[in-house]
CSV table of C-alpha atoms in Angstrom, one decimal:
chain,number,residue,atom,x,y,z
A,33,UNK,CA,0.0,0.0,0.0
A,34,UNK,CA,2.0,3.2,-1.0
A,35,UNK,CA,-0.8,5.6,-1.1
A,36,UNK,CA,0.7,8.2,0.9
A,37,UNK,CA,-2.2,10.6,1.5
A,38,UNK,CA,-4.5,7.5,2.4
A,39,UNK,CA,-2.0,6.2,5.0
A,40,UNK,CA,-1.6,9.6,6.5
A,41,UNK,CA,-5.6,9.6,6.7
A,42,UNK,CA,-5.3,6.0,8.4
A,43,UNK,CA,-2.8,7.4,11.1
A,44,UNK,CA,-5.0,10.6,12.1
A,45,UNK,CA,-7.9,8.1,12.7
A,46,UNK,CA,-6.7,5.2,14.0
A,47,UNK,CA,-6.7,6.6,17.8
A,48,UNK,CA,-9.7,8.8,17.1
A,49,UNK,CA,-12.7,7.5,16.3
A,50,UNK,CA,-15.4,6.8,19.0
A,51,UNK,CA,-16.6,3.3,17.5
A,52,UNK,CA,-17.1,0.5,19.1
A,53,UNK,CA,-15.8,-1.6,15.8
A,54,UNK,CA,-12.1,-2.0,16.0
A,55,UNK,CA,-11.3,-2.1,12.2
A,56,UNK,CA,-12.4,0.1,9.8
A,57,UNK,CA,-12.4,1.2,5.9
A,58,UNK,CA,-11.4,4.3,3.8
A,59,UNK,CA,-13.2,5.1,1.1
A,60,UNK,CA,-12.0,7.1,-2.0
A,61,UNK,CA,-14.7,9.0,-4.3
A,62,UNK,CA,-14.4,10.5,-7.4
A,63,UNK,CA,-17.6,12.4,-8.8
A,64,UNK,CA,-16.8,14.0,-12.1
A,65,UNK,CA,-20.0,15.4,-12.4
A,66,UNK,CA,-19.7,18.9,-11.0
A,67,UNK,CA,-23.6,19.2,-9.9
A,68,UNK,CA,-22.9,15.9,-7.4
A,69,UNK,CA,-20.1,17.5,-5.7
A,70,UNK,CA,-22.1,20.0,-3.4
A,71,UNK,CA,-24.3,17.3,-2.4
A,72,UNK,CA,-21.5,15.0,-1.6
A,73,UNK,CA,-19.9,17.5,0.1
A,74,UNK,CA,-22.4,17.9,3.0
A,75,UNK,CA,-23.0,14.2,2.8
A,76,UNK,CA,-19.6,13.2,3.4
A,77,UNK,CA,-18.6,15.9,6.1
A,78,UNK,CA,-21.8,14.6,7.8
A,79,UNK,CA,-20.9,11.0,7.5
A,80,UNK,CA,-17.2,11.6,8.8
A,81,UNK,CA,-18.4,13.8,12.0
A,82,UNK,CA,-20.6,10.4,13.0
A,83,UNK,CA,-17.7,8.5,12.0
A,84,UNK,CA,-15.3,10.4,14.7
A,85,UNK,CA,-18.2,10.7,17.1
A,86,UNK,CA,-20.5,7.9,17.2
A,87,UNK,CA,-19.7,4.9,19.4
A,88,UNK,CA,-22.5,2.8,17.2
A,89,UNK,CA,-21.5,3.9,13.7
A,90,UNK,CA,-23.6,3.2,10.7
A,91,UNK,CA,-22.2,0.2,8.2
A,92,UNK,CA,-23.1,2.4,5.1
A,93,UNK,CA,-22.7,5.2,2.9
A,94,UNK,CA,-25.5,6.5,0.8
A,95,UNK,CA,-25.3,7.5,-3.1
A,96,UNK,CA,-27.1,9.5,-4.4
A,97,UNK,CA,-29.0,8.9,-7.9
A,98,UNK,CA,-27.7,12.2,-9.7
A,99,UNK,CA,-30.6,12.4,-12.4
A,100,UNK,CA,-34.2,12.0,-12.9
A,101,UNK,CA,-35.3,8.8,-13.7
A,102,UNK,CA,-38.8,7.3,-15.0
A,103,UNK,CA,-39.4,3.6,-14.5
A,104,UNK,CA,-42.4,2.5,-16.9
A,105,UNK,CA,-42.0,-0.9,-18.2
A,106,UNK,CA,-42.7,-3.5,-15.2
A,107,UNK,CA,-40.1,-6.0,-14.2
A,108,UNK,CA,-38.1,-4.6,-16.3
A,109,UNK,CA,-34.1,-3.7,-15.6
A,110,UNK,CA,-32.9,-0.4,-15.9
A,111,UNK,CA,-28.9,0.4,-15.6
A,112,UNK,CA,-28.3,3.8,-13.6
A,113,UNK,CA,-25.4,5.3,-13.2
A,114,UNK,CA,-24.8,6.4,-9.9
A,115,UNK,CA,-22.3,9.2,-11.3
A,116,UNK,CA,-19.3,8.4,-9.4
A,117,UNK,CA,-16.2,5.7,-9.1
A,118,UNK,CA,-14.8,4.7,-6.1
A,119,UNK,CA,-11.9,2.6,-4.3
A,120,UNK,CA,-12.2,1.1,-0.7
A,121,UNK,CA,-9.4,0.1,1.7
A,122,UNK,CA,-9.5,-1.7,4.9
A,123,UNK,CA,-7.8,-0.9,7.5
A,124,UNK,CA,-6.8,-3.1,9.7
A,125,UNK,CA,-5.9,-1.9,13.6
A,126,UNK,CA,-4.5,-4.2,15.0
A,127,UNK,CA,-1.6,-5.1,12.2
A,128,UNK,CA,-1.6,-1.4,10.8
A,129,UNK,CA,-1.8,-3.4,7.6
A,130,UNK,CA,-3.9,-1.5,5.1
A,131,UNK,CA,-5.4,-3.4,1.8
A,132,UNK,CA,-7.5,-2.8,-1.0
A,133,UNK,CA,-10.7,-4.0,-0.3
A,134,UNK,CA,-13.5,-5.3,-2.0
A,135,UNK,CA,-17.0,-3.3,-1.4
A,136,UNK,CA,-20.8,-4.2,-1.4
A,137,UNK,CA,-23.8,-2.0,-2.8
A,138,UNK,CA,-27.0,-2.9,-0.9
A,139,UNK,CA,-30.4,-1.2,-1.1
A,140,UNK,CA,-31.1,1.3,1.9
A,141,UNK,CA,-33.7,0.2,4.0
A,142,UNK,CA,-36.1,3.4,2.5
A,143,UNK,CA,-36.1,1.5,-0.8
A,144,UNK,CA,-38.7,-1.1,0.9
A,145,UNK,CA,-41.6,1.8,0.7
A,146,UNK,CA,-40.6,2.3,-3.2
A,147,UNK,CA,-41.6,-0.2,-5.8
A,148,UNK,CA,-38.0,-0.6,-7.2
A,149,UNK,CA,-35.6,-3.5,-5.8
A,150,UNK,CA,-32.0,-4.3,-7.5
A,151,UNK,CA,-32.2,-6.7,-10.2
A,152,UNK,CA,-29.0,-8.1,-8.4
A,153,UNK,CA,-30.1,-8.0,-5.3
A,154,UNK,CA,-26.7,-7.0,-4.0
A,155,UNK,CA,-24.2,-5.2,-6.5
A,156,UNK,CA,-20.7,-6.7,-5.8
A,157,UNK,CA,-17.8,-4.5,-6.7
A,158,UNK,CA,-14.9,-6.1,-7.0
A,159,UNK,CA,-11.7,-4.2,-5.4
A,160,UNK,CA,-9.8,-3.6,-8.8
A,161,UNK,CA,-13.0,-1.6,-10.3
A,162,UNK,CA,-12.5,1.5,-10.8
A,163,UNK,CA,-15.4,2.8,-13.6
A,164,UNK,CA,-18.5,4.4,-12.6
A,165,UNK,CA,-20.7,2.8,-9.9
A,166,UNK,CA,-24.0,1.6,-11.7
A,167,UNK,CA,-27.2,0.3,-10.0
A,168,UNK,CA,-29.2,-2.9,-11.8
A,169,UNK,CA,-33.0,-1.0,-10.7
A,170,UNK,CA,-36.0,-3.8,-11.2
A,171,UNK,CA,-39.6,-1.9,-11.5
A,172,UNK,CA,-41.9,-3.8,-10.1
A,173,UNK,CA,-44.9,-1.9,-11.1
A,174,UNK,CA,-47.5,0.2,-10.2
A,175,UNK,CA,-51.3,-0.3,-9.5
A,176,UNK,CA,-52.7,0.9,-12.4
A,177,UNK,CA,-55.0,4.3,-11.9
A,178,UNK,CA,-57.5,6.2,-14.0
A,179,UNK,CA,-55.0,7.8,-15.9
A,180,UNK,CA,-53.3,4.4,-16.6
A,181,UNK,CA,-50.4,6.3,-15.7
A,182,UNK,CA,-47.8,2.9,-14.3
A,183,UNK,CA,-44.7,5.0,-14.1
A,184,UNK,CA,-42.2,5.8,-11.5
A,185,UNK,CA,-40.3,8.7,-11.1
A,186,UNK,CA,-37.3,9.1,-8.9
A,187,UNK,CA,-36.2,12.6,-8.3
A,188,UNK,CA,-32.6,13.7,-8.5
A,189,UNK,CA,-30.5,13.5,-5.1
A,190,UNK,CA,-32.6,10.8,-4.0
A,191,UNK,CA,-31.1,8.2,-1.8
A,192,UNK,CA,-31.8,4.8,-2.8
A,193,UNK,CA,-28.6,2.6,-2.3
A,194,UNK,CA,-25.3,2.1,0.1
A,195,UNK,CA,-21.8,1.2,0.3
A,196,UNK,CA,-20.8,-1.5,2.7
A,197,UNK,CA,-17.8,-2.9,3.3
A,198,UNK,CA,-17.9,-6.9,3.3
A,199,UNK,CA,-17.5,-6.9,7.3
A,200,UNK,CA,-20.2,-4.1,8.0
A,201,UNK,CA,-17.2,-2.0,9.9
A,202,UNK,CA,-17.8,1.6,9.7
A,203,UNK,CA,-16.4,3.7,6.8
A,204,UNK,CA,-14.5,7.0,6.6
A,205,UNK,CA,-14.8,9.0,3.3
A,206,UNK,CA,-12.6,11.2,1.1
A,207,UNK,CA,-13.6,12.7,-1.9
A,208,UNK,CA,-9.9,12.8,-4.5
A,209,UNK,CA,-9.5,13.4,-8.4
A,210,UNK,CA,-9.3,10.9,-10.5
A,211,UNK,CA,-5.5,10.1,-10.2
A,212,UNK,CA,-5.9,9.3,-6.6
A,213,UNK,CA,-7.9,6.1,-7.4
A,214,UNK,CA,-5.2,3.2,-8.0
A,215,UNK,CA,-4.7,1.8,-11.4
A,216,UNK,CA,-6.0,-1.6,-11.6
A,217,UNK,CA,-5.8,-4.9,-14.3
A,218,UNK,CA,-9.7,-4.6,-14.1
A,219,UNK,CA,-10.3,-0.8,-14.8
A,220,UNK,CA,-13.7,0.3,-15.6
A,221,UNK,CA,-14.7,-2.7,-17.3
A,222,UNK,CA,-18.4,-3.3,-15.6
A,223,UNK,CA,-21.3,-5.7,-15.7
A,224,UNK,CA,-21.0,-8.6,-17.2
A,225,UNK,CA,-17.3,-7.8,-18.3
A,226,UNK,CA,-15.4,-10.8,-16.3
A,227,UNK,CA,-17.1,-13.3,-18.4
A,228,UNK,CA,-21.1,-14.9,-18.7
């Protein structure tokens, strides 16, 4: 692990964060989309004051879904782009060893009062990918009403998925260009690209 800046970032929070999970991940962000960074912005200093705070700290880290979307065809699959790339590390206390890491992207919990699910059920992102973060939505329809109107529309900013790391352990974020996310074999290849 020779990134410099993220090892720096390790040492600062090793000894000062409240949780009660001993271990604990980094995660790097890029958003090249201008109009997400404001929004991540608050998000993430929110989610890194909890993270230094909170004894019990949350397992994820929402995204946001960066454009308006309309779901009309039920059961179908639509591919969203979640508008950002990212690279995990895990941080390991007790060795000070510090890996690459592997990453999970589960629906929130809020998604359950929606009629979308992930086709996928759980998006695994391997921890050499480093293209944009898509989500696999499934519609699963609408009651059909006097208009005949079956669509679904999910506003812009809307929360509707999370990062986890593989062990649940809480997750510090840093926002970084492009640059600072490691080359990789894998790249930005995406679904489906590892084979059928």
């Amino acid at each position: 692990m020779t990134d410099y800046s993220i090892q720096a970032t390790y040492l600062q929070l090793k000894n000062k964060y409240a949780s009660s999970s001993a271990n604990f991940a980094i995660l790097k962000i890029h958003i090249p989309n201008n109009n997400l960074n404001n929004e991540y912005d608050v998000k993430v200093t929110d989610h890194n004051l909890n993270f230094i705070q909170k004894t019990y700290m949350d397992s994820g880290f929402d995204l946001f879904v960066p454009n308006k979307t309309v779901f009309t065809d039920p059961f179908a699959t639509s591919m969203v782009d979640l508008g950002i790339k990212a690279e995990m590390i895990y941080c390991d206390v007790t060795t000070d060893h510090l890996r690459p890491s592997p990453f999970y992207v589960y629906p929130r919990s809020s998604m359950s009062k929606t009629p979308l699910m992930l086709a996928n059920h759980t998006g695994i992102i391997d921890s050499g990918y480093r293209g944009s973060l898509i989500a696999a939505f499934r519609y699963l329809g609408l009651p059909t009403n006097n208009n005949n109107n079956t669509s679904y529309t999910v506003d812009p900013m809307t929360r509707l998925v999370q990062i986890c790391h593989p062990t649940l352990c809480p997750i510090f974020v840093t926002i970084v260009p492009l640059e600072q996310l490691s080359e990789t074999e894998r790249g930005s290849g995406g679904f489906g690209s590892t084979g059928k």
